Tab-separated table of C-alpha atoms in Angstrom:
chain	number	residue	atom	x	y	z
A	1	MET	CA	36.005	14.236	17.154
A	2	ASP	CA	35.843	11.116	14.997
A	3	PRO	CA	33.522	11.949	12.081
A	4	LEU	CA	31.882	8.562	12.153
A	5	PHE	CA	31.040	8.953	15.774
A	6	LEU	CA	29.599	12.381	15.089
A	7	ALA	CA	27.544	10.927	12.174
A	8	TYR	CA	26.148	8.239	14.432
A	9	SER	CA	25.357	10.848	17.108
A	10	TYR	CA	23.344	12.777	14.618
A	11	PHE	CA	21.599	9.637	13.551
A	12	ARG	CA	20.645	8.812	17.141
A	13	ARG	CA	19.271	12.391	17.567
A	14	ARG	CA	17.228	11.938	14.285
A	15	LYS	CA	19.230	14.564	12.426
A	16	PHE	CA	19.412	12.355	9.360
A	17	LYS	CA	20.506	15.034	6.883
A	18	GLU	CA	23.571	15.933	8.933
A	19	SER	CA	24.438	12.254	9.344
A	20	VAL	CA	24.105	11.584	5.571
A	21	ASP	CA	26.439	14.700	4.853
A	22	ILE	CA	29.135	13.420	7.145
A	23	CYS	CA	28.934	9.838	5.798
A	24	THR	CA	29.182	11.255	2.240
A	25	LYS	CA	32.406	13.010	3.177
A	26	ILE	CA	33.772	9.917	4.699
A	27	LEU	CA	32.871	7.765	1.649
A	28	ALA	CA	34.452	10.365	-0.622
A	29	LYS	CA	37.889	9.704	1.089
A	30	ASN	CA	37.341	5.897	1.440
A	31	PRO	CA	34.608	4.385	-0.682
A	32	TYR	CA	35.135	0.983	0.928
A	33	ASP	CA	34.247	2.144	4.490
A	34	GLN	CA	31.483	-0.271	5.334
A	35	ALA	CA	30.480	1.385	8.585
A	36	ALA	CA	29.913	4.734	6.910
A	37	TRP	CA	28.069	3.098	3.926
A	38	LEU	CA	25.673	1.236	6.257
A	39	LEU	CA	25.084	4.290	8.380
A	40	LYS	CA	24.315	6.477	5.357
A	41	THR	CA	21.990	3.719	4.022
A	42	ARG	CA	20.051	3.680	7.363
A	43	ALA	CA	19.904	7.490	7.564
A	44	LEU	CA	18.571	7.780	4.010
A	45	THR	CA	15.934	5.113	4.776
A	46	SER	CA	14.905	6.732	8.075
A	47	GLN	CA	14.245	10.025	6.127
A	48	VAL	CA	11.365	8.424	4.226
A	49	TYR	CA	10.440	5.559	6.442
A	50	VAL	CA	6.672	5.011	6.856
A	51	ASP	CA	5.196	2.452	9.290
A	52	GLU	CA	3.184	0.264	7.044
A	53	VAL	CA	1.262	-1.370	9.854
A	54	GLU	CA	-0.347	1.934	10.673
A	55	VAL	CA	-0.736	3.535	7.336
A	56	ASP	CA	-3.019	1.433	5.155
A	57	GLU	CA	-5.324	3.758	3.314
A	58	GLU	CA	-8.039	2.260	1.046
A	59	GLY	CA	-9.052	4.507	-1.826
A	60	ILE	CA	-11.811	4.097	-4.373
A	61	ALA	CA	-9.844	1.839	-6.514
A	62	GLU	CA	-9.256	-0.677	-3.763
A	63	LEU	CA	-12.939	-0.723	-2.922
A	64	LEU	CA	-14.091	-1.260	-6.592
A	65	LEU	CA	-11.315	-3.299	-8.010
A	66	ASP	CA	-10.545	-5.582	-5.093
A	67	ASP	CA	-10.653	-9.238	-6.180
A	68	ASN	CA	-9.410	-10.720	-2.865
A	69	VAL	CA	-12.805	-10.600	-0.947
A	70	ILE	CA	-13.820	-14.075	0.161
A	71	ALA	CA	-17.565	-13.750	-0.306
A	72	ASN	CA	-19.668	-11.305	-2.255
A	73	VAL	CA	-22.597	-11.739	0.121
A	74	ALA	CA	-20.956	-12.034	3.567
A	75	ARG	CA	-22.860	-12.884	6.735
A	76	PRO	CA	-23.594	-9.902	9.047
A	77	GLY	CA	-20.617	-9.118	11.132
A	78	THR	CA	-18.006	-11.013	9.102
A	79	SER	CA	-17.061	-8.460	6.464
A	80	LEU	CA	-15.326	-5.043	6.603
A	81	ARG	CA	-17.004	-4.088	3.294
A	82	LYS	CA	-20.581	-4.429	4.619
A	83	PRO	CA	-20.897	-3.922	8.384
A	84	ASP	CA	-24.054	-4.874	10.112
A	85	THR	CA	-26.210	-1.919	11.128
A	86	THR	CA	-29.394	-3.826	12.101
A	87	HIS	CA	-28.242	-5.016	15.495
A	88	GLU	CA	-29.253	-3.375	18.757
A	89	GLY	CA	-26.446	-1.282	20.019
A	90	PRO	CA	-25.545	2.150	21.190
A	91	SER	CA	-27.858	4.882	19.874
A	92	GLN	CA	-26.268	6.764	16.950
A	93	ALA	CA	-27.833	9.954	18.324
A	94	VAL	CA	-25.749	9.766	21.488
A	95	ARG	CA	-22.429	10.480	19.763
A	96	PRO	CA	-21.403	12.365	16.674
A	97	THR	CA	-20.832	10.390	13.483
A	98	SER	CA	-18.507	10.589	10.651
A	99	GLN	CA	-19.645	11.085	6.929
A	100	GLY	CA	-19.665	7.393	6.681
A	101	GLY	CA	-22.149	7.088	9.411
A	102	ARG	CA	-19.772	5.563	12.124
A	103	PRO	CA	-19.503	7.184	15.508
A	104	LEU	CA	-16.316	9.068	16.251
A	105	SER	CA	-14.175	7.245	18.807
A	106	GLY	CA	-10.618	8.315	18.297
A	107	PHE	CA	-9.637	4.812	17.165
A	108	VAL	CA	-10.180	5.451	13.454
A	109	ARG	CA	-7.811	3.799	10.992
A	110	PRO	CA	-5.712	6.277	8.865
A	111	GLY	CA	-7.494	7.309	5.751
A	112	THR	CA	-11.061	6.405	6.831
A	113	GLN	CA	-11.884	10.053	7.642
A	114	SER	CA	-9.978	11.570	4.704
A	115	GLY	CA	-11.584	12.589	1.386
A	116	ARG	CA	-11.986	10.067	-1.340
A	117	PRO	CA	-10.820	10.637	-4.933
A	118	GLY	CA	-13.330	12.564	-7.008
A	119	THR	CA	-14.975	10.019	-9.389
A	120	VAL	CA	-14.858	6.378	-10.356
A	121	GLU	CA	-13.703	7.328	-13.738
A	122	GLN	CA	-10.553	8.910	-12.406
A	123	ALA	CA	-9.672	5.793	-10.527
A	124	LEU	CA	-10.213	3.735	-13.635
A	125	ARG	CA	-8.269	6.016	-16.012
A	126	THR	CA	-5.186	6.124	-13.724
A	127	PRO	CA	-2.209	4.914	-15.655
A	128	ARG	CA	-0.450	1.735	-14.459
A	129	THR	CA	2.707	3.305	-13.327
A	130	ALA	CA	3.150	1.559	-10.034
A	131	HIS	CA	5.419	-1.355	-9.463
A	132	THR	CA	2.581	-3.788	-9.754
A	133	ALA	CA	0.206	-4.813	-12.566
A	134	ARG	CA	-2.618	-3.226	-10.740
A	135	PRO	CA	-3.897	0.317	-11.268
A	136	VAL	CA	-2.328	3.036	-9.144
A	137	THR	CA	-4.279	3.239	-5.922
A	138	SER	CA	-4.011	5.536	-2.848
A	139	ALA	CA	-1.343	3.222	-1.336
A	140	SER	CA	0.700	2.340	-4.459
A	141	GLY	CA	0.618	5.957	-5.557
A	142	ARG	CA	2.023	7.036	-2.164
A	143	PHE	CA	4.933	4.633	-2.490
A	144	VAL	CA	5.767	5.957	-6.021
A	145	ARG	CA	5.716	9.493	-4.732
A	146	LEU	CA	7.991	8.679	-1.899
A	147	GLY	CA	10.394	6.953	-4.236
A	148	THR	CA	10.421	9.925	-6.598
A	149	ALA	CA	10.978	12.447	-3.877
A	150	SER	CA	13.851	10.370	-2.621
A	151	MET	CA	15.549	10.413	-5.959
A	152	LEU	CA	15.073	14.165	-6.475
A	153	SER	CA	16.540	14.883	-3.141
A	154	ASN	CA	19.926	13.622	-4.299
A	155	PRO	CA	21.243	15.716	-7.228
A	156	ASP	CA	24.062	13.297	-7.995
A	157	GLY	CA	21.700	10.428	-8.587
A	158	PRO	CA	20.938	7.448	-6.330
A	159	PHE	CA	23.369	6.556	-3.593
A	160	ILE	CA	23.360	2.739	-4.508
A	161	ASN	CA	23.037	1.570	-8.134
A	162	ILE	CA	20.801	-1.456	-7.452
A	163	ALA	CA	21.016	-2.751	-10.977
A	164	ARG	CA	24.757	-3.276	-10.503
A	165	LEU	CA	24.556	-4.940	-7.123
A	166	ASN	CA	25.526	-8.512	-6.581
A	167	LEU	CA	22.645	-9.496	-4.343
A	168	ASN	CA	24.018	-12.980	-3.704
A	169	LYS	CA	27.130	-11.412	-2.027
A	170	TYR	CA	25.116	-9.062	0.144
A	171	ALA	CA	22.523	-11.786	1.113
A	172	ALA	CA	25.274	-13.784	2.560
A	173	ARG	CA	26.375	-10.947	4.894
A	174	SER	CA	23.577	-10.482	7.500
A	175	ASN	CA	25.235	-7.263	8.947
A	176	LEU	CA	24.766	-5.501	5.588
A	177	ALA	CA	21.841	-7.279	4.124
A	178	LYS	CA	19.154	-5.960	6.509
A	179	GLY	CA	20.143	-2.238	6.057
A	180	LEU	CA	20.291	-2.699	2.273
A	181	PHE	CA	16.840	-4.263	2.239
A	182	GLU	CA	15.351	-1.446	4.073
A	183	TYR	CA	16.990	1.000	1.751
A	184	ILE	CA	15.782	-0.711	-1.454
A	185	PHE	CA	12.245	-1.409	-0.031
A	186	HIS	CA	11.542	2.110	1.554
A	187	HIS	CA	13.848	4.527	-0.018
A	188	GLU	CA	14.099	3.261	-3.660
A	189	ASN	CA	10.655	1.642	-3.604
A	190	ASP	CA	12.036	-1.195	-5.742
A	191	VAL	CA	9.885	-4.051	-4.455
A	192	ARG	CA	11.095	-6.645	-6.933
A	193	ASN	CA	14.845	-6.341	-6.106
A	194	ALA	CA	13.941	-6.182	-2.437
A	195	LEU	CA	11.987	-9.466	-2.826
A	196	GLU	CA	14.984	-11.009	-4.600
A	197	LEU	CA	17.316	-9.962	-1.766
A	198	ALA	CA	14.943	-11.213	0.908
A	199	ALA	CA	14.547	-14.511	-0.856
A	200	LEU	CA	18.377	-15.012	-1.121
A	201	ALA	CA	18.926	-13.918	2.461
A	202	THR	CA	16.280	-16.275	3.723
A	203	GLU	CA	18.091	-19.071	1.961
A	204	ALA	CA	21.440	-17.976	3.301
A	205	SER	CA	20.019	-18.007	6.834
A	206	GLN	CA	18.732	-21.484	6.266
A	207	PHE	CA	15.217	-20.426	6.816
A	208	ASN	CA	15.770	-19.722	10.509
A	209	ASP	CA	15.607	-15.857	10.611
A	210	TRP	CA	12.170	-14.448	11.293
A	211	TYR	CA	13.192	-11.000	9.970
A	212	TRP	CA	13.554	-12.262	6.326
A	213	LYS	CA	10.299	-14.054	6.385
A	214	VAL	CA	8.598	-10.891	7.511
A	215	ALA	CA	10.506	-9.015	4.796
A	216	LEU	CA	9.243	-11.432	2.188
A	217	ALA	CA	5.710	-10.941	3.550
A	218	LYS	CA	6.119	-7.156	3.136
A	219	CYS	CA	7.144	-7.541	-0.509
A	220	TYR	CA	4.287	-10.014	-1.212
A	221	TYR	CA	1.774	-7.678	0.424
A	222	ARG	CA	3.070	-4.691	-1.678
A	223	LEU	CA	2.651	-6.798	-4.877
A	224	GLY	CA	-0.843	-7.969	-3.958
A	225	MET	CA	0.181	-11.570	-3.181
A	226	TYR	CA	-1.748	-11.773	0.132
A	227	ARG	CA	-1.871	-15.491	0.504
A	228	ASP	CA	1.859	-15.820	-0.042
A	229	ALA	CA	2.328	-12.998	2.603
A	230	GLU	CA	0.177	-14.974	5.004
A	231	LYS	CA	2.307	-18.207	4.643
A	232	GLN	CA	5.468	-16.308	5.241
A	233	LEU	CA	4.072	-14.627	8.347
A	234	ARG	CA	2.787	-17.893	9.693
A	235	SER	CA	6.183	-19.400	9.147
A	236	SER	CA	7.823	-16.401	10.923
A	237	LEU	CA	5.654	-16.883	13.976
A	238	LYS	CA	6.777	-20.543	14.163
A	239	THR	CA	10.355	-19.378	14.223
A	240	ASP	CA	9.986	-16.558	16.630
A	241	GLU	CA	6.926	-14.710	17.972
A	242	VAL	CA	7.225	-10.926	17.480
A	243	ILE	CA	4.666	-8.195	17.517
A	244	ASP	CA	5.455	-7.052	13.957
A	245	ALA	CA	4.532	-10.395	12.469
A	246	TYR	CA	1.282	-10.442	14.293
A	247	LEU	CA	0.412	-6.949	13.216
A	248	TYR	CA	1.172	-7.686	9.577
A	249	LEU	CA	-0.788	-10.950	9.677
A	250	ALA	CA	-3.822	-9.068	10.962
A	251	LYS	CA	-3.282	-6.475	8.269
A	252	VAL	CA	-3.307	-9.229	5.600
A	253	TYR	CA	-6.570	-10.728	6.896
A	254	CYS	CA	-8.171	-7.240	6.987
A	255	ARG	CA	-7.272	-6.785	3.212
A	256	LEU	CA	-8.648	-10.219	2.463
A	257	ASP	CA	-11.897	-9.085	4.293
A	258	GLN	CA	-11.614	-11.594	7.191
A	259	PRO	CA	-12.086	-9.417	10.292
A	260	LEU	CA	-12.830	-12.379	12.457
A	261	ALA	CA	-9.548	-14.010	11.586
A	262	ALA	CA	-7.785	-10.627	12.263
A	263	ILE	CA	-9.342	-10.476	15.746
A	264	GLU	CA	-8.227	-13.952	16.436
A	265	VAL	CA	-4.689	-13.140	15.521
A	266	TYR	CA	-4.807	-10.103	17.796
A	267	GLN	CA	-6.064	-12.161	20.553
A	268	GLN	CA	-3.290	-14.654	20.215
A	269	ALA	CA	-0.722	-11.890	20.187
A	270	LEU	CA	-2.274	-10.508	23.486
A	271	ASN	CA	-1.692	-13.866	25.026
A	272	GLN	CA	2.041	-13.466	24.361
A	273	PHE	CA	2.166	-9.663	24.803
A	274	PRO	CA	-0.443	-8.680	27.395
A	275	GLY	CA	-1.540	-5.076	27.339
A	276	GLU	CA	0.368	-4.210	24.090
A	277	THR	CA	-1.056	-0.912	22.850
A	278	ALA	CA	-0.661	-1.521	19.159
A	279	LEU	CA	-2.670	-4.802	19.461
A	280	LEU	CA	-5.463	-3.132	21.419
A	281	ILE	CA	-5.692	-0.346	18.925
A	282	GLY	CA	-5.824	-2.884	16.088
A	283	ILE	CA	-8.917	-4.590	17.703
A	284	ALA	CA	-10.524	-1.212	18.448
A	285	ARG	CA	-10.085	-0.137	14.868
A	286	ILE	CA	-11.811	-3.385	13.529
A	287	HIS	CA	-14.610	-2.742	15.943
A	288	GLU	CA	-14.915	0.745	14.632
A	289	VAL	CA	-15.115	-0.345	10.978
A	290	LEU	CA	-17.769	-2.923	11.820
A	291	ASP	CA	-19.854	-0.423	13.786
A	292	PHE	CA	-19.487	-2.342	17.021
A	293	VAL	CA	-21.025	-5.440	15.570
A	294	PHE	CA	-18.522	-7.565	17.352
A	295	ILE	CA	-19.929	-6.635	20.682
A	296	GLU	CA	-23.249	-8.147	19.813
A	297	TYR	CA	-21.632	-11.093	18.007
A	298	HIS	CA	-19.568	-12.128	21.071
A	299	ARG	CA	-22.589	-11.640	23.380
A	300	LEU	CA	-24.647	-14.018	21.245
A	301	GLN	CA	-21.732	-16.542	21.139
A	302	LYS	CA	-21.634	-16.586	25.012
A	303	GLU	CA	-25.418	-17.021	25.267
């Protein structure tokens, strides 16, 4: 059996380690085999891939050091930080509640029911070892750990020496650039080089590829540049309407503490993709965080 076909078969069956081993043997014989190189890149990425739309934990550092909130004293029902608890709604005694006082519904965002770091001092004393200028938070710390684990899993060092790559050459080759971007972004956790590759690829595609605009938004979001991420996602939706762009845009608005804007984005997406589960769950999670304040808000708007 052809080794490359067998490696691809392992990859389709999510046996990524076996696929990587076969690709390594192929590349040992022929280092210029692009098919094996790309397949190994995708397999290594799939081993550590995390769906960033789903996993968005907010630790104590995000809550205390967040400087992206629009208003310090928000109107009731317009902020994720201070949900309204004075409206008339379902009785809290009817359903069990979490430690934060919200009823359990099954549509809780990841991280909202987990334990918080011990003290404020621990968050403030955390060294700035992430890839941003901000203190290490629950999100950035997870990305650092993933990158470190991926490096230790390969005793011979990294598969690709990113520092020696000619990003301009790879950006012009769309068949290799996307796999390389995913590897740099997810496996190596090198956001700055991933951002440079995405910017070069966007220019090479004459700004007509929605994928690279979303890729730029991912990098901007990871770096804390939420307004730049919003611009790229809006531009991506003008090029082509895809669910990922809507989900990322709603995620940006949630981080900017604009739940009403996030709900509006979800509603626009539902017009294009009726009944999409990810969009409905996104709306349900925002309702959960706001303690069902939107039910009362929309009822008042109709009246």
